Amino acid sequence: MNKKLIILLAVTFLMMGCKDLITPQIENNRQLEQSYNPNDARFPYGLILNGYDRIPTSSWSFDDVATDDAVSNDKSNAYLKVATGQWTSNFNPLDRWTGCFAAIQYMNLMLEQVDKVTWTQDSAVANLFAMRVKGEAYGLRALFYYYLLKAHAGVGENGDVLGVPIILHSQAVGDNFNLPRASFKDCIKQIYSDIDSAEQLLPLDYQDISDNSQIPSKYGSITIEEYNRALGKAMSGLFSGRVAMAIKAKSALLAASPAFSAAGASSWADAANDAAAIIDLNGGVNGLAANGLTWYTNASEIAGLADGQNPPEILWRTNYGESNNLESDNFPPTLNGKGRLDPTQNLVDAFPMSNGYPISNTTSGYSASDPYANRDPRLSTFILFNGGEAGVNNSVINTAVDGSTNDALNKTETSTRTGYYLRKLLRQDVNLSSTSTTTQRHYKPLIRYTEIYLIYAEAANEAWGPLGTGGHSYSAYDVIKAIRQRAGIGLNNGDAYLESIKGDKDAMRTLIRNERRLELCFEGFRFWDLRRWQAPLTETAKGVSITNNNNYSYINVENRVYQNYMQYGPIPYSETLKFNALIQNKGW
């Protein structure tokens, strides 16, 4: 009997102990009400930080592998699977649904709670903090709806251009989650509304001020010290009024593009005007950063960055860090890299000659027996071809099929599949030697000014033609001329090719799209651009096989397997199973 009692007591105590382990005490569960404490405003601001953490472009994805610009030698690469016929509504590496809606939930919650939080005991500064946090939340919510539309907007079975559900309040247990998709037009309107709210609340940039006259009237009667504490330089890197303007321009371009123009949500003129508003703040066409082409390898500029401060090319960016991951993944094997991303012959052929003429033009001077001579300088800057130099010792890389090193075409599993290696984005001063490995400072742009200039060029050409200005002081032609001059194009002949087409809207469209392809290559634009243009996705990825260092033959490397309906991405299959109000895009 005593033995049974001891066992019973032991089990009882064990169960009590398990309960303590399994069920957290109430004081360990942070409640929203606790966030109103002025002694710990970091907790409510964590809602905003959850949004920043979920920005889908804050790391390199290299979805270029799903296009005609690149292939991967990693057979498990998800974008390779997308490109070769495995893209479905329940296998979608390009999905934005879960991450973006999770971020929107946090932004909605923040907007509902922000006025209940005592950000600081100083009421004037607390009001400034509240304004800033609201502005950030509105701006980030707009950003996430933009990414949702890029990935999931499309045409339903009845031909309507559909967006995604618009959710403007935090969702809780018991709410109706079975929400229909709003129209694409209404989604764009909501983005514009949130952007307007953000601009009304946020400073254009986060900068310390030294004079009362610099305080915008919307912030009322405050001191310089109060302004700098809430909206000064220390906040650099957060969502700002300038970032809001850029998101509006990007959204307008998406809405005006052929894939979505039927919705009537935005015009080409709208997109051009939105981009021009930013360009004007940046000094017009002359504000294009002279060294913006090599933003990723401008060593002294990068080394001198202060937290949140931007080089002239960068409008918004992630923070920097010391690493060699990009180089480890993409350097050639002889530099101890894995050669993961291989640019295609298709992309190489898109670079013109240094005189500005496309290589297909009979007057270009292109030589099939010496294909890299006298080419656009961006070719050797962005792409490592046979005989090019790379790494800390400027090693010559031999990609010829009969080459003796592992850099040769298809030599090993880490060798190039196309005859080319990536050079753009990589710091050539990184050493991956096992005996003297080094790292260098890297960061990722979220928005580059060059992208904004290209938005203007594309939209202005469509709205007003190559030379039209729409009331601005520059045209699409002016912007493209400046971008090509910066690249070193046509410096000896006045860019005769550009001059020959400056009155031809269609030819200028082709050139602008090609300039966008080159300037933004490997930065996550090509896949989305092809789809919004309704351009073919099925161009076979090609490469070059070189023998004896001067015999060039061109090879098919990888077929692109897309169906016509894939101009639009799918709603996640799991969501359509759970919620019957969600209409799937046609074909999926």
mmCIF file of C-alpha atoms in Angstrom, residues 221-396:
data_model
loop_
_atom_site.group_PDB
_atom_site.id
_atom_site.type_symbol
_atom_site.label_atom_id
_atom_site.label_comp_id
_atom_site.label_asym_id
_atom_site.label_seq_id
_atom_site.Cartn_x
_atom_site.Cartn_y
_atom_site.Cartn_z
ATOM 1 C CA SER A 221 5.742 73.608 -33.365
ATOM 2 C CA ILE A 222 8.697 71.507 -32.239
ATOM 3 C CA THR A 223 12.340 72.071 -31.504
ATOM 4 C CA ILE A 224 15.317 71.010 -33.566
ATOM 5 C CA GLU A 225 16.280 68.530 -30.879
ATOM 6 C CA GLU A 226 12.820 66.962 -30.857
ATOM 7 C CA TYR A 227 12.810 66.632 -34.644
ATOM 8 C CA ASN A 228 16.250 65.035 -34.771
ATOM 9 C CA ARG A 229 15.375 62.600 -32.003
ATOM 10 C CA ALA A 230 12.412 61.140 -33.892
ATOM 11 C CA LEU A 231 13.139 61.885 -37.557
ATOM 12 C CA GLY A 232 16.847 62.544 -37.753
ATOM 13 C CA LYS A 233 19.823 60.818 -39.279
ATOM 14 C CA ALA A 234 19.733 57.987 -36.746
ATOM 15 C CA MET A 235 16.555 56.724 -38.445
ATOM 16 C CA SER A 236 18.195 56.455 -41.865
ATOM 17 C CA GLY A 237 17.360 53.204 -43.598
ATOM 18 C CA LEU A 238 13.722 53.215 -42.510
ATOM 19 C CA PHE A 239 10.849 53.641 -44.953
ATOM 20 C CA SER A 240 10.864 57.333 -45.910
ATOM 21 C CA GLY A 241 8.823 59.692 -48.033
ATOM 22 C CA ARG A 242 11.289 59.244 -50.882
ATOM 23 C CA VAL A 243 10.901 55.456 -50.699
ATOM 24 C CA ALA A 244 7.122 55.936 -50.794
ATOM 25 C CA MET A 245 7.464 57.931 -54.009
ATOM 26 C CA ALA A 246 9.535 55.137 -55.547
ATOM 27 C CA ILE A 247 7.004 52.445 -54.619
ATOM 28 C CA LYS A 248 4.297 54.540 -56.255
ATOM 29 C CA ALA A 249 6.334 54.797 -59.473
ATOM 30 C CA LYS A 250 7.032 51.051 -59.477
ATOM 31 C CA SER A 251 3.339 50.296 -58.919
ATOM 32 C CA ALA A 252 2.266 52.673 -61.662
ATOM 33 C CA LEU A 253 4.686 51.044 -64.116
ATOM 34 C CA LEU A 254 3.312 47.603 -63.268
ATOM 35 C CA ALA A 255 -0.266 48.779 -63.708
ATOM 36 C CA ALA A 256 0.424 50.523 -67.039
ATOM 37 C CA SER A 257 2.242 47.519 -68.512
ATOM 38 C CA PRO A 258 0.583 45.337 -71.171
ATOM 39 C CA ALA A 259 -0.193 42.490 -68.750
ATOM 40 C CA PHE A 260 -2.361 44.725 -66.545
ATOM 41 C CA SER A 261 -3.257 47.787 -68.622
ATOM 42 C CA ALA A 262 -6.769 46.459 -69.335
ATOM 43 C CA ALA A 263 -7.632 47.108 -65.686
ATOM 44 C CA GLY A 264 -7.300 50.854 -66.294
ATOM 45 C CA ALA A 265 -5.554 51.375 -62.958
ATOM 46 C CA SER A 266 -2.730 53.578 -64.211
ATOM 47 C CA SER A 267 -1.505 55.159 -67.427
ATOM 48 C CA TRP A 268 1.955 55.382 -68.892
ATOM 49 C CA ALA A 269 1.845 59.129 -68.221
ATOM 50 C CA ASP A 270 1.107 58.434 -64.544
ATOM 51 C CA ALA A 271 4.145 56.166 -64.290
ATOM 52 C CA ALA A 272 6.363 58.683 -66.075
ATOM 53 C CA ASN A 273 5.199 61.543 -63.869
ATOM 54 C CA ASP A 274 5.697 59.507 -60.692
ATOM 55 C CA ALA A 275 9.240 58.618 -61.720
ATOM 56 C CA ALA A 276 9.965 62.198 -62.795
ATOM 57 C CA ALA A 277 9.027 63.485 -59.339
ATOM 58 C CA ILE A 278 11.923 61.457 -57.908
ATOM 59 C CA ILE A 279 14.318 62.253 -60.747
ATOM 60 C CA ASP A 280 13.699 65.974 -60.244
ATOM 61 C CA LEU A 281 14.630 65.632 -56.579
ATOM 62 C CA ASN A 282 17.798 63.862 -57.716
ATOM 63 C CA GLY A 283 18.939 66.668 -59.990
ATOM 64 C CA GLY A 284 17.310 65.555 -63.238
ATOM 65 C CA VAL A 285 19.195 63.576 -65.848
ATOM 66 C CA ASN A 286 22.467 65.017 -64.584
ATOM 67 C CA GLY A 287 21.782 63.371 -61.234
ATOM 68 C CA LEU A 288 22.464 59.915 -62.630
ATOM 69 C CA ALA A 289 25.378 58.663 -60.522
ATOM 70 C CA ALA A 290 28.595 58.552 -62.546
ATOM 71 C CA ASN A 291 29.762 55.408 -60.718
ATOM 72 C CA GLY A 292 26.316 53.868 -60.366
ATOM 73 C CA LEU A 293 27.134 51.082 -62.783
ATOM 74 C CA THR A 294 29.570 49.520 -60.331
ATOM 75 C CA TRP A 295 27.767 50.346 -57.069
ATOM 76 C CA TYR A 296 28.606 46.880 -55.675
ATOM 77 C CA THR A 297 32.366 47.173 -56.072
ATOM 78 C CA ASN A 298 33.053 50.860 -55.388
ATOM 79 C CA ALA A 299 35.301 49.843 -52.496
ATOM 80 C CA SER A 300 36.117 53.202 -50.922
ATOM 81 C CA GLU A 301 32.499 54.347 -51.175
ATOM 82 C CA ILE A 302 31.221 51.150 -49.575
ATOM 83 C CA ALA A 303 33.866 51.241 -46.846
ATOM 84 C CA GLY A 304 32.818 54.783 -45.968
ATOM 85 C CA LEU A 305 29.136 54.042 -45.581
ATOM 86 C CA ALA A 306 27.562 55.024 -42.283
ATOM 87 C CA ASP A 307 24.542 53.105 -41.082
ATOM 88 C CA GLY A 308 21.562 54.003 -43.217
ATOM 89 C CA GLN A 309 23.413 56.465 -45.452
ATOM 90 C CA ASN A 310 23.310 55.901 -49.191
ATOM 91 C CA PRO A 311 25.743 56.302 -52.076
ATOM 92 C CA PRO A 312 24.482 58.511 -54.943
ATOM 93 C CA GLU A 313 23.196 55.477 -56.899
ATOM 94 C CA ILE A 314 21.146 54.018 -54.060
ATOM 95 C CA LEU A 315 17.712 55.212 -53.013
ATOM 96 C CA TRP A 316 17.066 52.465 -50.429
ATOM 97 C CA ARG A 317 19.138 49.507 -49.336
ATOM 98 C CA THR A 318 19.654 46.814 -46.768
ATOM 99 C CA ASN A 319 22.316 47.204 -44.128
ATOM 100 C CA TYR A 320 25.826 46.112 -44.993
ATOM 101 C CA GLY A 321 27.729 43.146 -43.688
ATOM 102 C CA GLU A 322 31.058 41.417 -44.111
ATOM 103 C CA SER A 323 30.748 38.210 -46.144
ATOM 104 C CA ASN A 324 32.011 36.157 -49.076
ATOM 105 C CA ASN A 325 28.865 34.110 -49.770
ATOM 106 C CA LEU A 326 28.229 35.613 -53.196
ATOM 107 C CA GLU A 327 31.791 34.933 -54.253
ATOM 108 C CA SER A 328 31.815 31.423 -52.802
ATOM 109 C CA ASP A 329 28.667 30.574 -54.744
ATOM 110 C CA ASN A 330 29.614 32.219 -58.035
ATOM 111 C CA PHE A 331 33.384 32.478 -58.491
ATOM 112 C CA PRO A 332 34.808 29.982 -61.015
ATOM 113 C CA PRO A 333 36.173 26.712 -59.589
ATOM 114 C CA THR A 334 39.823 27.783 -59.908
ATOM 115 C CA LEU A 335 39.016 30.663 -57.561
ATOM 116 C CA ASN A 336 37.420 28.157 -55.153
ATOM 117 C CA GLY A 337 33.880 29.073 -56.162
ATOM 118 C CA LYS A 338 30.914 26.923 -57.154
ATOM 119 C CA GLY A 339 30.068 28.769 -60.387
ATOM 120 C CA ARG A 340 26.362 28.507 -59.562
ATOM 121 C CA LEU A 341 24.883 31.205 -61.807
ATOM 122 C CA ASP A 342 25.959 31.039 -65.446
ATOM 123 C CA PRO A 343 25.000 33.917 -67.762
ATOM 124 C CA THR A 344 23.659 32.832 -71.146
ATOM 125 C CA GLN A 345 24.760 33.543 -74.677
ATOM 126 C CA ASN A 346 21.344 35.181 -75.075
ATOM 127 C CA LEU A 347 22.313 37.861 -72.575
ATOM 128 C CA VAL A 348 25.831 38.226 -73.987
ATOM 129 C CA ASP A 349 24.326 38.861 -77.415
ATOM 130 C CA ALA A 350 22.125 41.603 -75.948
ATOM 131 C CA PHE A 351 25.168 43.787 -75.209
ATOM 132 C CA PRO A 352 25.784 46.086 -78.193
ATOM 133 C CA MET A 353 29.080 47.124 -79.661
ATOM 134 C CA SER A 354 30.880 50.022 -78.009
ATOM 135 C CA ASN A 355 29.703 52.189 -80.915
ATOM 136 C CA GLY A 356 26.138 51.568 -79.754
ATOM 137 C CA TYR A 357 24.923 49.364 -82.594
ATOM 138 C CA PRO A 358 23.367 45.969 -81.810
ATOM 139 C CA ILE A 359 25.627 43.140 -82.909
ATOM 140 C CA SER A 360 22.931 42.060 -85.389
ATOM 141 C CA ASN A 361 23.245 45.375 -87.234
ATOM 142 C CA THR A 362 25.331 44.998 -90.368
ATOM 143 C CA THR A 363 27.176 48.256 -89.695
ATOM 144 C CA SER A 364 28.080 47.383 -86.099
ATOM 145 C CA GLY A 365 31.535 45.981 -86.815
ATOM 146 C CA TYR A 366 30.856 42.805 -84.873
ATOM 147 C CA SER A 367 33.240 39.944 -85.618
ATOM 148 C CA ALA A 368 32.041 36.358 -85.104
ATOM 149 C CA SER A 369 35.660 35.226 -84.862
ATOM 150 C CA ASP A 370 36.457 37.776 -82.140
ATOM 151 C CA PRO A 371 33.060 38.206 -80.477
ATOM 152 C CA TYR A 372 34.140 40.090 -77.337
ATOM 153 C CA ALA A 373 36.205 42.755 -79.062
ATOM 154 C CA ASN A 374 34.948 46.350 -79.078
ATOM 155 C CA ARG A 375 31.825 45.466 -77.157
ATOM 156 C CA ASP A 376 29.788 47.488 -74.683
ATOM 157 C CA PRO A 377 32.120 47.850 -71.647
ATOM 158 C CA ARG A 378 29.321 46.542 -69.428
ATOM 159 C CA LEU A 379 29.826 43.084 -70.934
ATOM 160 C CA SER A 380 33.246 42.564 -69.352
ATOM 161 C CA THR A 381 32.114 44.345 -66.189
ATOM 162 C CA PHE A 382 29.111 42.085 -65.621
ATOM 163 C CA ILE A 383 30.101 38.787 -67.265
ATOM 164 C CA LEU A 384 33.272 36.722 -67.103
ATOM 165 C CA PHE A 385 33.996 35.235 -70.525
ATOM 166 C CA ASN A 386 36.852 33.141 -71.885
ATOM 167 C CA GLY A 387 40.175 34.908 -71.322
ATOM 168 C CA GLY A 388 38.717 37.335 -68.812
ATOM 169 C CA GLU A 389 40.378 38.087 -65.492
ATOM 170 C CA ALA A 390 38.957 37.625 -62.014
ATOM 171 C CA GLY A 391 39.906 37.410 -58.352
ATOM 172 C CA VAL A 392 42.486 39.128 -56.190
ATOM 173 C CA ASN A 393 45.310 38.090 -58.509
ATOM 174 C CA ASN A 394 43.527 38.914 -61.767
ATOM 175 C CA SER A 395 43.668 35.258 -62.767
ATOM 176 C CA VAL A 396 42.899 34.479 -66.408
#
